[in-house]
Coordinates of C-alpha atoms (C1' of nucleotides) and ligand atoms in Angstrom, one line a residue:
Chain C
X1 CA 24.1 2.2 24.3
X2 CA 21.1 3.3 22.4
X3 CA 21.0 6.5 20.4
X4 CA 18.7 8.1 23.0
X5 CA 21.0 7.2 25.9
X6 CA 24.0 8.6 24.0
X7 CA 22.1 11.9 23.4
X8 CA 21.3 12.2 27.1
X9 CA 24.9 11.5 28.1
X10 CA 26.2 14.0 25.7
X11 CA 23.8 16.7 26.9
X12 CA 24.6 16.0 30.5
X13 CA 28.3 16.4 29.6
X14 CA 27.7 19.8 27.9
X15 CA 25.5 21.1 30.7
X16 CA 28.1 19.8 33.3
X17 CA 30.9 21.9 31.9
X18 CA 29.4 25.1 33.2
X19 CA 27.7 23.7 36.3
X20 CA 29.3 22.6 39.5
X21 CA 26.4 20.8 41.1
X22 CA 24.2 18.1 39.7
X23 CA 22.4 18.9 36.4
X24 CA 18.7 19.4 36.9
X25 CA 16.0 17.4 35.3
X26 CA 14.5 20.5 33.9
X27 CA 17.7 21.7 32.3
X28 CA 18.1 18.3 30.6
X29 CA 14.5 18.3 29.4
X30 CA 14.9 21.7 27.8
X31 CA 18.0 20.6 25.9
X32 CA 16.5 17.2 24.9
X33 CA 13.3 18.8 23.9
X34 CA 11.4 16.4 26.0
X35 CA 9.4 16.4 29.3
X36 CA 11.0 16.3 32.7
X37 CA 9.2 13.1 33.5
X38 CA 10.9 11.4 30.6
X39 CA 14.2 12.6 31.8
X40 CA 13.6 11.2 35.3
X41 CA 12.9 7.8 33.7
X42 CA 16.0 7.9 31.5
X43 CA 18.3 9.2 34.2
X44 CA 17.3 6.2 36.4
X45 CA 18.2 3.8 33.6
X46 CA 21.6 5.6 33.1
X47 CA 22.2 5.4 36.8
X48 CA 21.5 1.7 36.8
X49 CA 24.0 1.3 34.0
X50 CA 26.6 3.2 36.0
X51 CA 26.9 6.1 33.6
X52 CA 25.5 8.8 35.8
X53 CA 25.3 9.6 39.5
X54 CA 21.8 10.3 40.5
X55 CA 20.0 11.0 43.8
X56 CA 16.4 11.9 43.7
X57 CA 15.7 15.6 43.5
X58 CA 19.5 16.3 43.5
X59 CA 20.3 16.3 39.8
X60 CA 22.7 14.1 38.0
X61 CA 26.4 14.1 37.0
X62 CA 28.5 11.8 34.9
X63 CA 30.5 9.0 36.3
X64 CA 34.0 8.5 34.9
X65 CA 32.6 5.8 32.6
X66 CA 29.8 8.1 31.5
X67 CA 32.2 11.0 30.9
X68 CA 34.4 8.7 28.7
X69 CA 31.4 7.8 26.7
X70 CA 30.3 11.4 26.3
X71 CA 33.7 12.4 25.1
X72 CA 33.7 9.7 22.5
X73 CA 30.4 11.0 21.1
X74 CA 31.6 14.6 21.2
X75 CA 34.7 13.4 19.4
X76 CA 32.7 11.7 16.7
X77 CA 30.5 14.8 16.3
X78 CA 33.3 17.2 15.9
X79 CA 35.4 15.0 13.6
X80 CA 32.4 14.6 11.3
X81 CA 31.9 18.3 11.3
X82 CA 35.5 18.8 10.2
X83 CA 34.9 16.2 7.5
X84 CA 31.8 17.9 6.2
X85 CA 33.5 21.3 6.0
X86 CA 36.9 20.2 4.8
X87 CA 36.1 17.4 2.5
X88 CA 32.5 18.0 1.4
X89 CA 32.5 21.8 1.2
X90 CA 29.7 22.3 3.7
X91 CA 29.7 25.7 5.3
X92 CA 30.1 25.8 9.0
X93 CA 26.4 26.7 9.6
X94 CA 25.2 23.6 7.8
X95 CA 27.1 20.8 9.6
X96 CA 25.6 20.5 13.0
X97 CA 22.3 18.7 12.1
X98 CA 24.1 16.1 9.9
X99 CA 26.8 15.5 12.6
X100 CA 24.0 14.9 15.1
X101 CA 23.2 11.8 13.1
X102 CA 26.7 10.8 12.1
X103 CA 28.0 10.9 15.7
X104 CA 26.1 7.7 16.5
X105 CA 27.6 5.5 13.8
X106 CA 29.4 2.7 15.6
X107 CA 32.8 1.8 14.3
X108 CA 36.0 2.5 16.0
X109 CA 37.9 1.8 12.8
X110 CA 35.8 4.4 10.9
X111 CA 36.6 7.2 13.4
X112 CA 40.3 6.3 13.4
X113 CA 40.5 6.4 9.7
X114 CA 38.4 9.6 9.5
X115 CA 40.7 11.2 12.0
X116 CA 43.7 10.2 9.8
X117 CA 42.1 11.4 6.6
X118 CA 41.5 14.8 8.2
X119 CA 45.1 15.0 9.5
X120 CA 44.2 14.5 13.2
X121 CA 42.5 17.9 13.7
X122 CA 42.4 19.4 17.2
X123 CA 39.5 21.7 16.7
X124 CA 36.2 21.6 14.9
X125 CA 34.9 24.2 12.4
X126 CA 33.5 26.2 15.3
X127 CA 36.7 26.3 17.2
X128 CA 35.7 23.7 19.7
X129 CA 38.4 21.2 20.9
X130 CA 38.1 17.6 19.7
X131 CA 38.7 15.1 22.5
X132 CA 41.4 12.5 21.7
X133 CA 40.8 8.8 21.2
X134 CA 42.1 8.3 24.7
X135 CA 39.5 10.6 26.1
X136 CA 41.7 13.6 26.8
X137 CA 39.9 16.9 26.4
X138 CA 41.2 20.4 27.2
X139 CA 39.5 23.4 25.9
X140 CA 41.7 26.1 24.4
X141 CA 42.5 29.1 26.5
X142 CA 40.3 31.8 25.1
X143 CA 38.4 34.9 26.1
X144 CA 35.2 36.5 24.9
X145 CA 35.9 39.6 22.8
X146 CA 33.5 41.5 25.0
X147 CA 35.7 40.9 28.0
X148 CA 39.0 41.6 26.3
X149 CA 40.9 44.8 27.4
X150 CA 40.9 47.8 25.2
X151 CA 43.7 47.9 22.7
X152 CA 44.5 44.3 23.1
X153 CA 44.8 42.0 20.1
X154 CA 43.9 38.4 19.5
X155 CA 43.0 35.7 17.0
X156 CA 39.4 34.8 16.6
X157 CA 39.4 31.1 17.6
X158 CA 35.8 30.2 18.3
X159 CA 32.1 31.1 18.7
X160 CA 30.0 30.7 21.8
X161 CA 26.7 30.6 19.9
X162 CA 27.1 28.3 16.9
X163 CA 23.6 28.7 15.6
X164 CA 23.2 29.0 11.8
X165 CA 21.9 32.6 12.0
X166 CA 24.9 33.8 13.9
X167 CA 27.4 31.9 11.7
X168 CA 25.8 33.3 8.6
X169 CA 26.0 36.8 10.1
X170 CA 29.7 36.3 10.6
X171 CA 30.2 35.1 7.0
X172 CA 28.3 38.1 5.7
X173 CA 30.6 40.4 7.6
X174 CA 33.7 38.5 6.7
X175 CA 34.5 37.5 10.2
X176 CA 36.1 34.0 10.3
X177 CA 38.2 31.9 12.6
X178 CA 41.9 32.6 12.3
X179 CA 41.5 36.3 11.8
X180 CA 43.3 38.8 14.0
X181 CA 41.1 41.2 15.8
X182 CA 42.1 44.4 17.7
X183 CA 39.7 45.8 20.3
X184 CA 39.7 49.6 19.8
X185 CA 36.8 51.1 21.7
X186 CA 33.9 50.1 23.8
X187 CA 30.8 52.2 23.9
X188 CA 29.6 52.0 27.5
X189 CA 26.1 53.1 26.6
X190 CA 25.1 49.9 24.7
X191 CA 28.1 47.7 25.2
X192 CA 29.0 47.7 21.5
X193 CA 32.6 47.7 20.3
X194 CA 34.7 49.1 17.6
X195 CA 37.3 46.6 16.4
X196 CA 39.9 46.4 13.8
X197 CA 39.8 43.4 11.5
X198 CA 41.6 42.9 8.3
X199 CA 43.0 46.4 8.6
X200 CA 39.5 47.8 8.6
X201 CA 37.6 49.4 11.4
X202 CA 34.2 47.8 12.2
X203 CA 31.4 48.4 14.7
X204 CA 29.9 45.3 16.3
X205 CA 27.1 45.0 18.8
X206 CA 27.5 43.6 22.3
X207 CA 25.5 40.6 21.2
X208 CA 28.2 39.8 18.6
X209 CA 31.1 40.6 20.9
X210 CA 29.9 38.4 23.6
X211 CA 29.7 35.4 21.3
X212 CA 33.2 35.5 19.8
X213 CA 36.2 34.0 21.4
X214 CA 39.7 35.4 21.0
X215 CA 43.0 33.8 21.9
X216 CA 44.9 36.9 23.1
X217 CA 48.3 37.8 22.0
X218 CA 50.8 37.6 24.8
X219 CA 52.6 40.9 24.8
Chain E
X1 CA 10.4 6.5 7.5
X2 CA 12.0 4.7 10.4
X3 CA 15.2 2.9 10.2
X4 CA 13.4 -0.4 10.5
X5 CA 11.0 0.4 7.7
X6 CA 13.9 1.4 5.5
X7 CA 15.6 -1.9 6.1
X8 CA 12.4 -3.8 5.2
X9 CA 11.9 -1.9 2.0
X10 CA 15.5 -2.5 1.0
X11 CA 15.3 -6.2 1.6
X12 CA 12.0 -6.4 -0.3
X13 CA 13.7 -4.6 -3.2
X14 CA 16.7 -7.1 -3.2
X15 CA 14.5 -10.1 -3.0
X16 CA 12.2 -8.7 -5.7
X17 CA 15.0 -8.6 -8.2
X18 CA 15.1 -12.4 -8.6
X19 CA 11.5 -13.1 -7.9
X20 CA 8.5 -12.5 -10.2
X21 CA 5.7 -13.0 -7.7
X22 CA 5.2 -11.5 -4.3
X23 CA 8.0 -11.8 -1.8
X24 CA 7.1 -14.3 1.0
X25 CA 6.9 -13.4 4.6
X26 CA 9.3 -16.2 5.4
X27 CA 11.9 -15.0 2.9
X28 CA 11.8 -11.5 4.4
X29 CA 12.0 -12.9 7.9
X30 CA 15.1 -14.8 7.0
X31 CA 16.9 -11.8 5.5
X32 CA 15.8 -9.5 8.3
X33 CA 16.8 -12.0 10.9
X34 CA 13.4 -11.7 12.6
X35 CA 10.2 -13.8 12.9
X36 CA 7.6 -14.2 10.2
X37 CA 4.9 -12.8 12.6
X38 CA 6.9 -9.6 13.0
X39 CA 7.2 -9.3 9.2
X40 CA 3.4 -9.6 8.8
X41 CA 3.0 -6.7 11.2
X42 CA 5.5 -4.5 9.4
X43 CA 4.3 -5.4 6.0
X44 CA 0.8 -4.2 7.0
X45 CA 2.2 -0.9 8.1
X46 CA 4.2 -0.5 4.9
X47 CA 1.1 -1.3 3.0
X48 CA -0.9 1.3 4.9
X49 CA 1.8 3.8 4.0
X50 CA 1.6 3.0 0.3
X51 CA 5.1 1.6 0.0
X52 CA 4.2 -2.0 -0.7
X53 CA 1.4 -4.0 -2.3
X54 CA 0.2 -6.6 0.1
X55 CA -2.6 -9.1 0.1
X56 CA -2.8 -11.6 2.9
X57 CA -1.0 -14.9 2.2
X58 CA 0.0 -13.6 -1.3
X59 CA 3.3 -12.0 -0.4
X60 CA 4.4 -8.4 -1.0
X61 CA 5.9 -6.3 -3.8
X62 CA 7.1 -2.7 -3.8
X63 CA 4.9 0.1 -5.1
X64 CA 6.6 2.7 -7.4
X65 CA 7.0 4.9 -4.3
X66 CA 8.5 2.1 -2.3
X67 CA 10.8 1.2 -5.1
X68 CA 12.0 4.8 -5.3
X69 CA 12.7 4.8 -1.6
X70 CA 14.5 1.5 -1.8
X71 CA 16.7 2.8 -4.6
X72 CA 17.6 5.8 -2.6
X73 CA 18.7 3.6 0.3
X74 CA 20.7 1.3 -2.0
X75 CA 22.3 4.4 -3.5
X76 CA 23.3 5.7 -0.1
X77 CA 24.7 2.3 0.9
X78 CA 26.8 1.9 -2.2
X79 CA 28.1 5.5 -2.2
X80 CA 29.2 5.1 1.4
X81 CA 30.9 1.8 0.5
X82 CA 32.9 3.6 -2.3
X83 CA 33.8 6.4 0.2
X84 CA 35.0 3.9 2.7
X85 CA 37.2 2.1 0.2
X86 CA 38.4 5.0 -1.8
X87 CA 38.9 7.7 0.8
X88 CA 39.3 5.8 4.1
X89 CA 41.3 2.8 2.9
X90 CA 38.9 0.2 4.1
X91 CA 39.2 -3.1 2.3
X92 CA 36.2 -4.3 0.3
X93 CA 35.4 -7.0 2.9
X94 CA 35.1 -4.4 5.7
X95 CA 32.7 -1.9 4.4
X96 CA 29.3 -3.5 4.4
X97 CA 28.5 -3.4 8.2
X98 CA 29.4 0.3 8.4
X99 CA 27.5 1.2 5.3
X100 CA 24.5 -0.6 6.8
X101 CA 24.5 2.2 9.4
X102 CA 25.5 5.1 7.2
X103 CA 22.8 4.4 4.6
X104 CA 20.2 5.7 7.0
X105 CA 21.7 9.2 7.5
X106 CA 19.1 11.6 6.3
X107 CA 20.5 14.5 4.2
X108 CA 20.1 14.9 0.5
X109 CA 22.9 17.5 0.5
X110 CA 25.2 15.0 2.1
X111 CA 24.7 12.4 -0.5
X112 CA 25.0 14.9 -3.3
X113 CA 28.3 16.2 -2.0
X114 CA 29.6 12.7 -1.3
X115 CA 28.7 11.7 -4.8
X116 CA 30.6 14.7 -6.1
X117 CA 33.7 14.0 -3.9
X118 CA 33.8 10.5 -5.2
X119 CA 33.6 11.6 -8.9
X120 CA 30.0 10.3 -9.4
X121 CA 30.9 6.6 -9.3
X122 CA 28.6 4.2 -11.2
X123 CA 29.6 1.0 -9.3
X124 CA 30.4 0.1 -5.7
X125 CA 33.5 -1.8 -4.5
X126 CA 31.8 -5.1 -5.2
X127 CA 30.8 -4.2 -8.8
X128 CA 27.2 -3.4 -8.0
X129 CA 25.6 -0.6 -9.9
X130 CA 24.8 2.6 -7.9
X131 CA 21.3 4.0 -8.6
X132 CA 21.2 7.6 -9.7
X133 CA 19.8 10.4 -7.7
X134 CA 16.8 10.3 -10.1
X135 CA 16.2 6.7 -9.3
X136 CA 17.5 5.1 -12.4
X137 CA 19.1 1.8 -11.9
X138 CA 20.3 -0.7 -14.5
X139 CA 22.6 -3.5 -13.6
X140 CA 25.6 -4.1 -15.8
X141 CA 25.5 -6.8 -18.4
X142 CA 27.6 -9.5 -16.9
X143 CA 27.9 -13.3 -16.7
X144 CA 28.9 -15.8 -14.1
X145 CA 32.4 -17.1 -14.8
X146 CA 31.0 -20.6 -14.4
X147 CA 28.6 -20.0 -17.3
X148 CA 31.1 -18.4 -19.7
X149 CA 32.0 -20.4 -22.8
X150 CA 35.4 -22.1 -22.9
X151 CA 38.2 -19.9 -24.3
X152 CA 36.2 -16.8 -23.9
X153 CA 37.7 -13.8 -22.2
X154 CA 36.2 -11.1 -20.0
X155 CA 36.9 -8.6 -17.3
X156 CA 36.0 -9.4 -13.7
X157 CA 33.4 -6.8 -12.8
X158 CA 31.6 -8.2 -9.8
X159 CA 31.0 -10.8 -7.1
X160 CA 27.7 -12.6 -6.4
X161 CA 28.7 -13.4 -2.9
X162 CA 30.1 -10.4 -1.2
X163 CA 30.7 -12.0 2.2
X164 CA 34.0 -11.2 3.9
X165 CA 35.3 -14.7 3.7
X166 CA 34.9 -14.9 -0.1
X167 CA 36.3 -11.4 -0.6
X168 CA 39.3 -12.2 1.6
X169 CA 39.8 -15.4 -0.4
X170 CA 39.9 -13.4 -3.6
X171 CA 42.4 -11.0 -2.1
X172 CA 44.6 -13.8 -1.1
X173 CA 44.6 -15.2 -4.6
X174 CA 45.1 -11.9 -6.3
X175 CA 41.8 -11.9 -8.0
X176 CA 40.3 -8.3 -8.1
X177 CA 37.8 -6.4 -10.1
X178 CA 39.1 -5.0 -13.4
X179 CA 41.3 -8.0 -14.1
X180 CA 41.0 -9.9 -17.4
X181 CA 40.2 -13.5 -17.1
X182 CA 40.3 -16.2 -19.8
X183 CA 38.4 -19.4 -19.3
X184 CA 40.6 -22.3 -20.4
X185 CA 39.1 -25.5 -19.2
X186 CA 36.2 -26.9 -17.3
X187 CA 36.6 -30.1 -15.3
X188 CA 33.2 -31.8 -15.7
X189 CA 33.7 -34.1 -12.8
X190 CA 33.6 -31.4 -10.1
X191 CA 32.7 -28.3 -12.1
X192 CA 36.0 -26.7 -11.4
X193 CA 37.8 -24.4 -13.9
X194 CA 41.2 -23.6 -15.1
X195 CA 41.5 -19.9 -15.9
X196 CA 44.2 -17.6 -17.0
X197 CA 44.6 -14.4 -15.0
X198 CA 47.6 -12.0 -15.0
X199 CA 49.3 -14.3 -17.5
X200 CA 49.3 -17.2 -15.0
X201 CA 47.2 -20.3 -15.1
X202 CA 45.1 -20.9 -12.1
X203 CA 42.7 -23.6 -10.9
X204 CA 39.5 -22.5 -9.2
X205 CA 36.6 -24.5 -7.7
X206 CA 33.1 -24.3 -9.0
X207 CA 32.1 -22.5 -5.8
X208 CA 34.5 -19.7 -6.8
X209 CA 33.6 -19.7 -10.5
X210 CA 29.9 -19.4 -9.7
X211 CA 30.4 -16.3 -7.6
X212 CA 32.5 -14.2 -10.0
X213 CA 30.9 -12.0 -12.7
X214 CA 32.6 -11.3 -15.9
X215 CA 31.9 -8.7 -18.6
X216 CA 32.7 -10.7 -21.7
X217 CA 34.8 -9.3 -24.5
X218 CA 32.8 -8.9 -27.6
X219 CA 34.7 -10.7 -30.3
Chain A
dA1 C1' -9.4 -35.3 -3.3
dC2 C1' -8.0 -35.4 1.0
dA3 C1' -4.6 -35.6 4.7
dA4 C1' -0.3 -33.9 6.2
dA5 C1' 3.1 -30.5 6.1
dT6 C1' 4.3 -25.9 5.6
dT7 C1' 3.5 -21.0 5.6
dT8 C1' 1.2 -17.1 7.2
dT9 C1' -1.6 -14.6 10.3
dT10 C1' -3.7 -13.4 14.7
dA11 C1' -3.7 -12.7 19.7
dG12 C1' -1.5 -11.4 23.4
dC13 C1' 2.8 -10.0 25.8
dT14 C1' 7.5 -7.3 26.2
dT15 C1' 10.8 -3.4 26.0
dT16 C1' 12.1 1.3 24.9
dG17 C1' 11.1 5.8 25.1
dT18 C1' 7.8 8.9 25.2
dC19 C1' 3.5 11.5 27.2
dT20 C1' -0.2 13.6 30.7
dA21 C1' -1.9 14.2 35.2
dA22 C1' -1.4 13.8 39.9
dA23 C1' 1.5 13.6 43.9
dT24 C1' 5.5 15.0 46.5
dA25 C1' 9.7 17.5 47.5
dT26 C1' 12.3 21.7 47.4
dA27 C1' 12.7 26.7 47.0
dT28 C1' 11.0 31.3 47.5
dT29 C1' 8.1 34.8 49.5
dT30 C1' 5.6 37.0 52.7
Chain B
dA1 C1' 7.3 29.8 59.9
dA2 C1' 3.9 29.3 56.9
dA3 C1' 2.1 29.8 52.5
dT4 C1' 3.0 29.8 47.8
dA5 C1' 5.4 28.7 43.8
dT6 C1' 8.4 25.8 41.3
dA7 C1' 10.8 21.5 40.3
dT8 C1' 10.8 16.7 40.4
dT9 C1' 9.0 12.2 40.7
dT10 C1' 5.3 8.7 40.3
dA11 C1' 1.5 6.3 38.1
dG12 C1' -0.7 4.9 34.2
dA13 C1' -1.0 5.1 29.1
dC14 C1' 0.7 4.8 24.3
dA15 C1' 3.2 3.7 19.8
dA16 C1' 7.0 1.1 17.7
dA17 C1' 9.0 -3.1 16.9
dG18 C1' 9.8 -7.2 18.4
dC19 C1' 8.5 -12.1 20.5
dT20 C1' 5.7 -16.9 21.4
dA21 C1' 2.0 -19.8 20.9
dA22 C1' -2.1 -20.9 18.6
dA23 C1' -5.2 -20.5 14.7
dA24 C1' -6.0 -20.3 9.8
dA25 C1' -4.7 -20.6 5.0
dT26 C1' -2.1 -22.6 1.4
dT27 C1' 0.8 -26.1 -0.6
dT28 C1' 2.3 -30.7 -1.2
dG29 C1' 2.1 -35.7 -1.3
dT30 C1' -0.4 -39.7 -1.8
Ligands
MN1 MN1 27.8 20.6 16.3
MN2 MN1 30.9 22.2 16.3
MN3 MN1 27.0 -3.8 1.2
MN4 MN1 28.4 -3.4 -2.1

DNA sequence: ACAAATTTTTAGCTTTGTCTAAATATATTT
DNA sequence: AAATATATTTAGACAAAGCTAAAAATTTGT
């Protein structure tokens, strides 16, 4: 598989997680930062190779083989992100671009050994699950802070938006994965929240609240 | 620079070390495993970009800019090789292929941090010098075992052939970098040697002797 | 010095992945 | 049910990097 094919497969995988029907040409084009006509061409090629199901005008979905391949690339990407943060002291907002390159390095041995060096991590620095070598992938049960019931508590386990500006904002406000957050109040007017974190009360906008994932305490 | 351009520049650099005049199209083609006509095309492009000096039929050489770029790629390659051996437990005969891919990852920060993680190594697993970030590069003073005077001693610091079969042969015979070797006898008939290594006498063929570098003890 | 052999370049073609513009299919309004 | 808007595909072109075959330059051998 070429690098470009791998990127298409990966994006179709990500889009497919939240979409039941076929993924549209336009959606892929937007993510790939390319034109819909280019997507049509590529999608035909991937279909010929048995990696996607494609019927003209009906969108695409991954075949089992394509899904397996996508999971492998996602695995690479996320393991490299862990490496960059844990071993090279990158911050979590700096790793994505580099991992976009590293994910395409072809060497099974390399990934196996990297996995071992990192202690077989199950989640990447943004809280996203790392598929196993065997292609198993289940996302953690989690809930957006903005949808958590009042007075509930949970551990911050992930971000929905993992763009650098958002991650930097969290750093600045001392919000990090692993912290316990209690949802105290919701202001209905603007959808903002008052939460307790680190024994301190804090006010966060709806924008923030709807991009933080919590694993709720079972009470 | 594209990956292909980088590979050409790197090969021109390596060929240029042992060649005074311009590097020939054919020599590059052989190393790149491509056809001379393709080399001509690429060399023109590199010339247009100011990376090589090229006059038709006269071969090519690197410009200062091209050399700087080549050193950067060699630096990447060798740092990654150190990483693979030191941190991921690859053996020295397994790292080259993977480093060929990793050397093209574009991130200055990544290389700086990798360098730091590895403790700013000056030589790669095969004993080859690692160019500095600033583009300084001097090879270690060393001598082929086959050209060392009888009864001289030295430390094994490098290999000329770093192909997997040769490296595996050395492993099998417990010859490794850092070991002290004394040159005891030379058999003029076949050019083979008797050496002392690890307090044991050993017979090695001329083939082996002329692919091992020693840093001679000053006496 | 010239013919032969070798090396290098040129010309023209291929594949990959992209683009624009035009055509066609699907979806949304009226 | 049209008409209109939007999404998608097709057709034709382009740049990168490679190839083969033929032409041209250089080197070598006599
Ligand atoms: Mn990422
Ligand atoms: Mn991530
Ligand atoms: Mn190498
Ligand atoms: Mn090396």
